XYZ file of N, CA, C and O in Angstrom:
580
model
N -7.048 60.800 -55.445
C -6.018 60.944 -54.462
C -5.241 59.686 -54.600
O -5.517 58.491 -55.299
N -3.872 59.836 -53.960
C -2.983 58.661 -53.933
C -3.576 57.540 -53.349
O -3.287 56.161 -53.835
N -4.123 57.413 -52.132
C -4.787 56.316 -51.660
C -5.410 55.496 -52.466
O -5.760 54.484 -52.474
N -6.649 56.182 -53.025
C -7.538 55.501 -54.010
C -6.613 54.811 -55.109
O -7.196 54.081 -55.686
N -5.442 55.622 -55.577
C -4.931 55.112 -56.507
C -4.260 53.565 -56.584
O -4.335 52.662 -57.043
N -3.770 53.556 -55.105
C -3.349 52.344 -54.680
C -4.151 51.416 -54.310
O -3.801 50.036 -54.533
N -5.318 51.759 -53.984
C -6.467 50.751 -53.603
C -7.064 50.262 -54.963
O -7.299 48.814 -55.165
N -7.062 51.052 -56.046
C -7.398 50.421 -57.396
C -6.458 49.815 -58.124
O -6.435 48.745 -58.837
N -5.254 50.117 -57.865
C -4.075 49.552 -58.586
C -2.858 49.236 -57.660
O -1.828 49.773 -57.755
N -2.873 48.054 -57.029
C -2.161 47.801 -56.106
C -1.009 47.140 -56.736
O 0.352 47.340 -55.956
N -0.863 46.767 -57.891
C 0.285 46.100 -58.639
C 0.941 46.785 -59.269
O 1.523 46.370 -60.299
N 0.838 48.132 -59.105
C 1.266 49.272 -60.086
C 2.691 49.374 -60.242
O 3.405 48.852 -59.279
N 3.376 49.415 -61.441
C 4.874 49.374 -61.529
C 5.695 50.796 -61.123
O 6.815 50.750 -60.927
N 4.859 51.749 -60.580
C 5.074 53.141 -60.200
C 5.496 53.075 -58.616
O 4.859 52.830 -57.948
N 6.524 53.823 -58.350
C 6.579 54.540 -56.892
C 6.119 55.678 -56.985
O 6.218 56.677 -57.614
N 5.256 56.025 -55.749
C 4.546 57.023 -55.765
C 5.291 57.988 -54.523
O 5.505 57.475 -53.640
N 5.568 59.224 -54.990
C 5.994 60.205 -53.884
C 4.628 61.076 -53.192
O 4.291 61.783 -53.939
N 4.847 60.998 -51.893
C 3.656 61.922 -51.270
C 4.225 62.710 -50.371
O 5.227 62.186 -49.685
N 3.743 63.658 -49.722
C 4.083 64.476 -48.660
C 3.696 63.841 -47.263
O 2.204 63.565 -47.189
N 4.431 63.325 -46.494
C 4.122 62.761 -45.180
C 3.717 63.822 -44.514
O 2.258 63.677 -43.749
N 4.321 64.989 -44.006
C 3.762 65.916 -43.157
C 4.163 67.324 -43.514
O 4.882 67.422 -44.367
N 3.393 68.144 -42.961
C 3.850 69.849 -43.326
C 5.511 70.152 -43.308
O 5.785 71.192 -43.725
N 6.115 69.165 -42.189
C 7.371 69.423 -42.093
C 8.409 69.324 -43.237
O 9.353 69.817 -43.274
N 7.749 68.665 -44.190
C 8.684 68.641 -45.512
C 9.181 67.272 -45.930
O 9.926 67.193 -46.797
N 9.006 66.593 -45.106
C 9.641 64.985 -45.156
C 8.730 64.353 -46.209
O 7.666 64.501 -45.944
N 9.441 63.729 -47.198
C 8.621 62.978 -48.005
C 8.711 61.494 -47.781
O 9.789 61.182 -47.116
N 7.403 61.024 -48.038
C 7.566 59.648 -47.870
C 7.368 58.807 -49.110
O 6.388 59.162 -49.911
N 8.169 57.743 -49.420
C 8.103 56.897 -50.841
C 7.232 55.762 -50.408
O 7.549 55.040 -49.627
N 6.114 55.494 -51.409
C 5.572 54.210 -50.992
C 6.003 53.478 -52.370
O 5.866 53.816 -53.694
N 6.629 52.358 -52.203
C 6.939 51.412 -53.352
C 5.991 50.480 -53.398
O 5.657 49.767 -52.699
N 5.472 50.692 -54.653
C 4.258 49.638 -55.129
C 4.914 48.404 -55.752
O 4.106 47.514 -56.507
N 6.249 48.240 -56.194
C 6.665 47.119 -56.701
C 6.839 45.776 -55.719
O 8.107 45.436 -55.530
N 5.677 45.336 -55.365
C 5.873 44.089 -54.508
C 5.838 42.775 -55.351
O 5.104 42.769 -56.028
N 6.837 42.047 -54.692
C 6.698 40.620 -55.468
C 6.099 39.611 -54.359
O 6.427 39.686 -53.290
N 5.372 38.741 -54.728
C 4.469 38.039 -53.942
C 5.512 36.957 -53.442
O 6.550 36.482 -53.983
N 5.465 36.728 -52.301
C 6.417 35.805 -51.557
C 5.966 34.368 -52.021
O 4.876 34.039 -52.273
N 6.973 33.452 -52.250
C 6.767 32.142 -52.471
C 6.457 31.330 -51.218
O 7.051 31.269 -50.369
N 5.085 30.828 -51.249
C 4.419 30.126 -50.026
C 4.954 28.443 -50.137
O 4.503 27.845 -51.047
N 5.584 28.030 -49.080
C 5.608 26.642 -49.081
C 5.418 26.052 -47.832
O 6.239 26.367 -46.633
N 4.471 25.361 -47.543
C 4.345 24.650 -46.373
C 4.432 23.212 -46.049
O 3.873 22.482 -47.052
N 5.019 22.578 -45.050
C 5.167 21.202 -44.881
C 4.716 20.632 -43.657
O 5.328 21.393 -42.692
N 3.564 20.125 -43.599
C 3.128 19.650 -42.179
C 3.197 17.955 -42.192
O 3.032 17.765 -43.047
N 3.215 17.735 -40.849
C 3.245 16.351 -40.524
C 2.154 15.849 -39.684
O 1.984 16.616 -38.790
N 1.601 14.508 -39.840
C 0.795 13.919 -38.870
C 1.321 12.608 -38.499
O 1.418 11.676 -39.166
N 1.755 12.523 -37.210
C 2.509 11.302 -36.791
C 1.271 10.373 -36.055
O 0.854 10.632 -35.192
N 1.348 9.303 -37.010
C 0.065 8.286 -36.386
C 0.750 7.041 -35.960
O -0.080 5.910 -35.706
N 1.918 7.117 -35.472
C 2.969 5.764 -35.088
C 2.207 4.971 -33.960
O 1.774 3.672 -34.376
N 2.025 5.488 -32.977
C 1.239 4.762 -31.792
C -0.073 4.066 -32.046
O -0.479 2.951 -31.835
N -0.931 4.828 -32.765
C -2.386 4.438 -33.160
C -2.161 3.335 -34.346
O -3.034 2.324 -34.169
N -1.482 3.433 -35.341
C -1.592 2.650 -36.443
C -0.678 1.406 -35.972
O -1.055 0.196 -36.519
N 0.331 1.298 -34.954
C 0.872 0.032 -34.922
C -0.057 -0.743 -34.039
O -0.041 -1.929 -33.939
N -1.185 -0.070 -33.284
C -2.061 -0.890 -32.731
C -3.449 -1.314 -33.666
O -4.223 -2.077 -33.121
N -3.063 -0.979 -34.677
C -4.120 -1.186 -35.743
C -5.522 -0.692 -35.762
O -6.420 -1.024 -36.476
N -5.670 0.575 -34.806
C -6.728 1.250 -34.770
C -7.235 2.351 -35.990
O -8.129 2.428 -36.626
N -5.943 2.776 -36.597
C -6.082 3.925 -37.534
C -5.091 3.338 -38.633
O -3.930 2.782 -38.824
N -5.990 3.275 -40.043
C -5.157 2.868 -41.270
C -4.571 4.238 -42.016
O -5.567 5.133 -42.362
N -3.424 4.399 -42.218
C -2.954 5.508 -42.726
C -3.320 5.622 -44.235
O -3.658 6.777 -44.748
N -3.388 4.705 -45.220
C -3.743 4.883 -46.503
C -5.365 5.314 -46.675
O -5.355 6.327 -47.334
N -6.050 5.110 -45.711
C -7.584 5.521 -45.620
C -7.547 6.988 -45.040
O -8.297 7.916 -45.641
N -6.760 7.037 -44.274
C -6.624 8.672 -43.601
C -6.089 9.357 -44.802
O -6.559 10.607 -45.027
N -4.968 9.229 -45.590
C -4.615 10.152 -46.712
C -5.583 10.247 -47.801
O -5.790 11.249 -48.345
N -6.260 9.152 -48.325
C -7.361 9.146 -48.893
C -8.650 10.157 -48.609
O -9.072 10.926 -49.524
N -8.866 10.190 -47.464
C -9.651 10.996 -46.792
C -9.457 12.624 -46.803
O -9.930 13.299 -47.436
N -8.029 12.691 -46.515
C -7.447 14.143 -46.693
C -7.614 14.617 -48.152
O -7.656 15.697 -48.227
N -7.208 13.608 -49.092
C -6.992 14.284 -50.423
C -8.566 14.482 -51.027
O -8.683 15.298 -51.742
N -9.552 13.693 -50.370
C -10.958 13.920 -50.901
C -11.350 15.378 -50.307
O -12.247 15.909 -50.716
N -11.200 15.674 -49.012
C -11.593 16.849 -48.305
C -10.883 17.940 -48.333
O -11.591 18.981 -47.881
N -9.783 18.183 -48.645
C -9.062 19.341 -48.589
C -9.632 20.237 -49.685
O -9.586 19.923 -50.687
N -9.858 21.535 -49.373
C -10.226 22.431 -50.306
C -9.304 23.293 -50.638
O -8.393 23.790 -49.648
N -9.125 23.979 -51.918
C -8.183 24.760 -52.196
C -8.795 25.862 -52.998
O -9.689 25.383 -53.939
N -8.699 26.904 -52.759
C -9.520 28.061 -53.414
C -11.055 27.781 -53.158
O -11.794 28.110 -54.220
N -11.411 27.255 -52.363
C -12.746 27.282 -51.785
C -13.586 25.791 -52.632
O -14.930 25.796 -52.562
N -12.839 24.859 -53.249
C -13.111 23.973 -53.898
C -12.601 22.520 -53.811
O -11.320 22.593 -53.198
N -13.543 21.444 -53.232
C -13.144 20.272 -52.832
C -12.322 19.644 -54.254
O -12.722 19.876 -55.384
N -11.488 18.888 -53.996
C -10.677 18.319 -54.994
C -9.868 18.706 -55.919
O -9.826 18.504 -57.120
N -9.730 20.319 -55.713
C -8.789 21.071 -56.391
C -7.491 21.174 -56.047
O -6.810 22.299 -56.175
N -6.849 20.040 -55.548
C -5.675 19.991 -55.210
C -4.556 20.317 -56.198
O -3.478 20.980 -55.915
N -4.522 19.537 -57.397
C -3.575 19.858 -58.504
C -2.074 19.535 -57.892
O -1.995 18.621 -57.211
N -1.187 20.515 -58.424
C 0.092 20.288 -57.984
C 0.481 21.291 -56.613
O 1.591 21.141 -56.421
N -0.509 21.878 -56.206
C -0.524 22.965 -55.299
C -0.217 22.153 -53.860
O 0.587 22.756 -53.170
N -1.150 21.206 -53.736
C -1.014 20.504 -52.447
C -0.780 19.037 -52.806
O -1.659 18.269 -53.329
N 0.036 18.453 -52.024
C 0.185 16.664 -52.056
C 0.103 16.234 -50.695
O 0.659 16.689 -49.647
N -0.483 15.223 -50.477
C -0.620 14.475 -49.164
C -0.161 13.127 -49.547
O -0.598 12.492 -50.578
N 1.021 12.654 -48.825
C 1.697 11.267 -48.885
C 1.614 10.593 -47.507
O 1.700 11.194 -46.545
N 1.726 9.412 -47.637
C 1.925 8.477 -46.658
C 3.449 8.165 -46.457
O 3.752 7.779 -47.419
N 3.970 8.315 -45.386
C 5.344 7.844 -45.271
C 5.562 7.067 -43.908
O 5.649 7.428 -42.922
N 5.436 5.703 -44.142
C 5.278 4.740 -43.144
C 4.182 5.050 -42.223
O 2.911 5.020 -42.759
N 4.096 5.375 -41.006
C 3.277 5.714 -40.142
C 3.041 7.286 -40.026
O 2.376 7.593 -38.988
N 3.300 8.145 -40.978
C 3.214 9.443 -40.901
C 2.543 10.070 -41.996
O 2.843 9.394 -43.358
N 1.851 10.882 -42.010
C 1.113 11.521 -43.270
C 1.905 12.879 -43.350
O 1.963 13.760 -42.478
N 2.414 13.073 -44.676
C 3.154 14.306 -45.059
C 2.390 15.250 -45.933
O 1.856 14.575 -47.103
N 2.140 16.603 -45.705
C 1.232 17.390 -46.342
C 2.224 18.499 -46.806
O 2.811 19.117 -46.012
N 2.336 18.738 -48.179
C 3.103 19.833 -48.755
C 2.138 20.473 -49.441
O 1.346 20.128 -50.493
N 2.409 21.698 -49.296
C 1.416 22.858 -49.865
C 2.238 23.967 -50.399
O 3.111 24.387 -49.768
N 2.119 24.389 -51.696
C 2.526 25.646 -52.222
C 1.396 26.882 -52.124
O 1.933 27.865 -52.974
N 0.493 26.669 -51.802
C -0.503 27.706 -51.592
C -0.593 28.012 -49.934
O -0.102 27.076 -49.202
N -1.263 28.870 -49.615
C -1.730 29.197 -48.387
C -2.384 28.222 -47.692
O -3.640 27.945 -48.294
N -1.963 27.655 -46.668
C -2.576 26.483 -45.876
C -2.368 26.721 -44.583
O -1.356 27.070 -44.080
N -3.467 26.294 -43.638
C -3.619 26.458 -42.398
C -3.405 25.183 -41.712
O -3.996 24.211 -42.201
N -2.382 25.063 -40.739
C -2.196 23.713 -40.030
C -3.382 23.583 -39.265
O -3.731 22.397 -38.964
N -4.105 24.610 -38.662
C -5.504 24.389 -38.006
C -6.403 23.587 -38.876
O -7.535 22.838 -38.120
N -6.299 23.911 -40.095
C -7.256 23.274 -41.105
C -7.257 21.544 -40.987
O -7.885 20.951 -41.021
N -5.696 21.419 -40.985
C -5.273 20.105 -40.972
C -5.765 19.328 -39.839
O -6.248 18.197 -39.892
N -5.649 19.977 -38.594
C -6.214 19.489 -37.371
C -7.661 19.302 -37.536
O -8.458 18.238 -36.978
N -8.573 20.200 -37.905
C -10.009 19.958 -38.232
C -10.080 18.764 -39.174
O -11.168 18.267 -38.567
N -9.778 18.685 -40.099
C -9.987 17.509 -40.862
C -9.417 16.218 -40.258
O -10.095 15.330 -40.546
N -8.615 16.149 -39.358
C -8.041 15.114 -38.805
C -9.015 14.695 -37.644
O -9.500 13.590 -37.660
N -9.400 15.723 -36.952
C -10.725 15.380 -36.011
C -11.866 15.068 -36.375
O -12.499 14.121 -36.279
N -12.102 15.300 -37.963
C -13.176 14.787 -38.857
C -13.060 13.405 -39.197
O -14.117 12.559 -38.998
N -11.914 13.053 -39.669
C -11.806 11.626 -39.755
C -11.918 10.644 -38.600
O -12.515 9.703 -38.827
N -11.656 11.284 -37.526
C -11.519 10.494 -36.136
C -13.047 10.146 -35.869
O -13.324 9.162 -35.336
N -13.629 11.467 -36.002
C -15.097 11.193 -35.780
C -15.903 10.099 -36.678
O -16.810 9.496 -36.341
N -15.563 10.256 -37.965
C -16.200 9.511 -38.994
C -15.837 8.124 -38.579
O -16.611 7.025 -39.057
N -14.555 7.706 -38.261
C -14.195 6.214 -38.034
C -14.585 6.061 -36.505
O -14.206 4.918 -36.125
N -15.359 6.794 -35.770
C -15.803 6.438 -34.386
C -14.569 6.174 -33.405
O -14.753 5.623 -32.373
N -13.677 7.054 -33.645
C -12.510 6.829 -32.899
C -12.096 8.171 -31.898
O -11.131 8.251 -31.104
N -13.084 9.042 -32.028
C -12.887 10.379 -31.420
C -12.939 10.347 -29.810
O -12.397 11.279 -29.103
N -13.925 9.197 -29.357
C -13.870 9.167 -27.773
C -12.681 8.844 -27.448
O -12.526 8.817 -26.218
N -11.664 7.977 -28.011
C -10.162 7.171 -27.482
C -9.257 8.079 -28.017
O -8.129 8.069 -27.344
N -9.149 8.879 -28.997
C -8.033 9.602 -29.600
C -8.279 11.036 -29.616
O -9.485 11.513 -29.809
N -7.145 11.831 -29.591
C -7.071 13.266 -29.986
C -5.826 13.813 -30.726
O -5.001 12.788 -30.858
N -6.158 14.951 -31.118
C -4.905 15.269 -32.013
C -4.078 16.379 -31.159
O -4.770 17.514 -30.615
N -2.758 16.142 -31.144
C -1.899 17.160 -30.201
C -0.574 17.680 -31.098
O -0.126 17.003 -31.989
N -0.604 18.873 -31.124
C 0.558 19.508 -31.694
C 1.697 19.316 -30.911
O 2.037 19.541 -29.719
N 2.839 18.825 -31.639
C 4.117 18.415 -30.889
C 5.176 19.415 -31.207
O 5.885 19.790 -30.322
N 5.035 19.887 -32.338
C 5.845 21.354 -32.542
C 5.210 21.870 -33.740
O 4.151 21.886 -34.017
N 6.173 23.059 -34.189
C 5.361 24.092 -35.263
C 4.763 23.194 -36.542
O 3.700 23.927 -37.008
N 5.282 22.164 -36.984
C 4.867 21.616 -38.125
C 4.394 20.294 -37.860
O 3.701 19.691 -39.040
N 4.222 19.722 -36.600
C 3.848 18.413 -36.624
C 2.629 18.204 -35.625
O 2.601 18.712 -34.648
N 1.599 17.443 -35.974
C 0.702 17.000 -34.987
C 0.796 15.451 -34.852
O 1.506 14.666 -35.638
N 0.249 15.034 -33.665
C 0.400 13.461 -33.537
C -1.047 13.090 -32.833
O -1.618 13.720 -31.928
N -1.181 11.957 -33.172
C -2.575 11.370 -32.815
C -2.175 10.394 -31.630
O -1.711 9.492 -31.634
N -2.858 10.918 -30.460
C -2.443 10.115 -29.324
C -3.916 9.527 -28.465
O -5.012 10.262 -28.857
N -3.847 8.899 -27.938
C -4.571 8.226 -26.898
C -5.168 9.260 -25.969
O -4.202 9.773 -25.640
N -6.148 9.297 -25.432
C -6.472 10.274 -24.209
C -5.808 9.371 -22.878
O -5.801 8.421 -22.801
N -5.435 10.392 -22.001
C -4.541 9.640 -20.781
C -5.606 9.592 -19.694
O -5.991 10.285 -18.767
N -6.364 8.123 -19.842
C -7.450 7.822 -18.981
C -6.785 7.424 -17.523
O -7.548 7.527 -16.523
N -5.616 6.809 -17.365
C -5.114 6.427 -16.253
C -4.979 7.163 -15.318
O -5.417 6.979 -14.006
N -4.588 8.443 -15.593
C -4.294 9.711 -14.583
C -6.091 10.059 -14.075
O -5.851 10.156 -12.835
N -6.913 9.805 -14.745
C -8.290 10.300 -14.240
C -8.482 9.334 -13.110
O -9.367 9.728 -12.247
N -8.466 8.047 -13.520
C -8.595 6.932 -12.645
C -7.853 7.064 -11.217
O -8.636 6.422 -10.333
N -6.841 7.130 -11.341
C -5.967 7.409 -10.169
C -6.454 8.649 -9.334
O -6.415 8.560 -8.108
N -6.808 9.578 -9.919
C -7.360 10.862 -9.113
C -8.677 10.448 -8.497
O -8.910 11.188 -7.414
N -9.445 9.599 -9.080
C -10.755 9.630 -8.278
C -10.715 8.397 -7.215
O -11.411 8.341 -6.323
N -9.610 7.473 -7.318
C -9.374 6.817 -5.993
C -8.857 7.392 -4.946
O -8.878 8.101 -4.305
């Protein structure tokens, strides 16, 4: 059947005509799909924390380059993923599918490794940027009084 043909040959060069309904309308399924070029650019702003000397950006970049998995393999970055330090920001460019949530997971893992997780947290400031901030402890102390 047509469905099984498309299942086994999704990148076929042919357009297939099939009957949609008994009413006589034909539906054309075009199988000439081109893969979209995927490009992601994410930022992690470490400005306030690195100015205080708590977080070292070069070690953070090194941690990310060692721990990022591409196609299920560690250290398989190649030219598909680049991690760079731009002053107090970490810039990640990816030409493959890459999740912003995965970047947050790795950032939290680094904070835990450096024993900073009790004082710092990772917050999304916009669609492409995370920021590492201090927990807001002063508000909790004022509420208790």
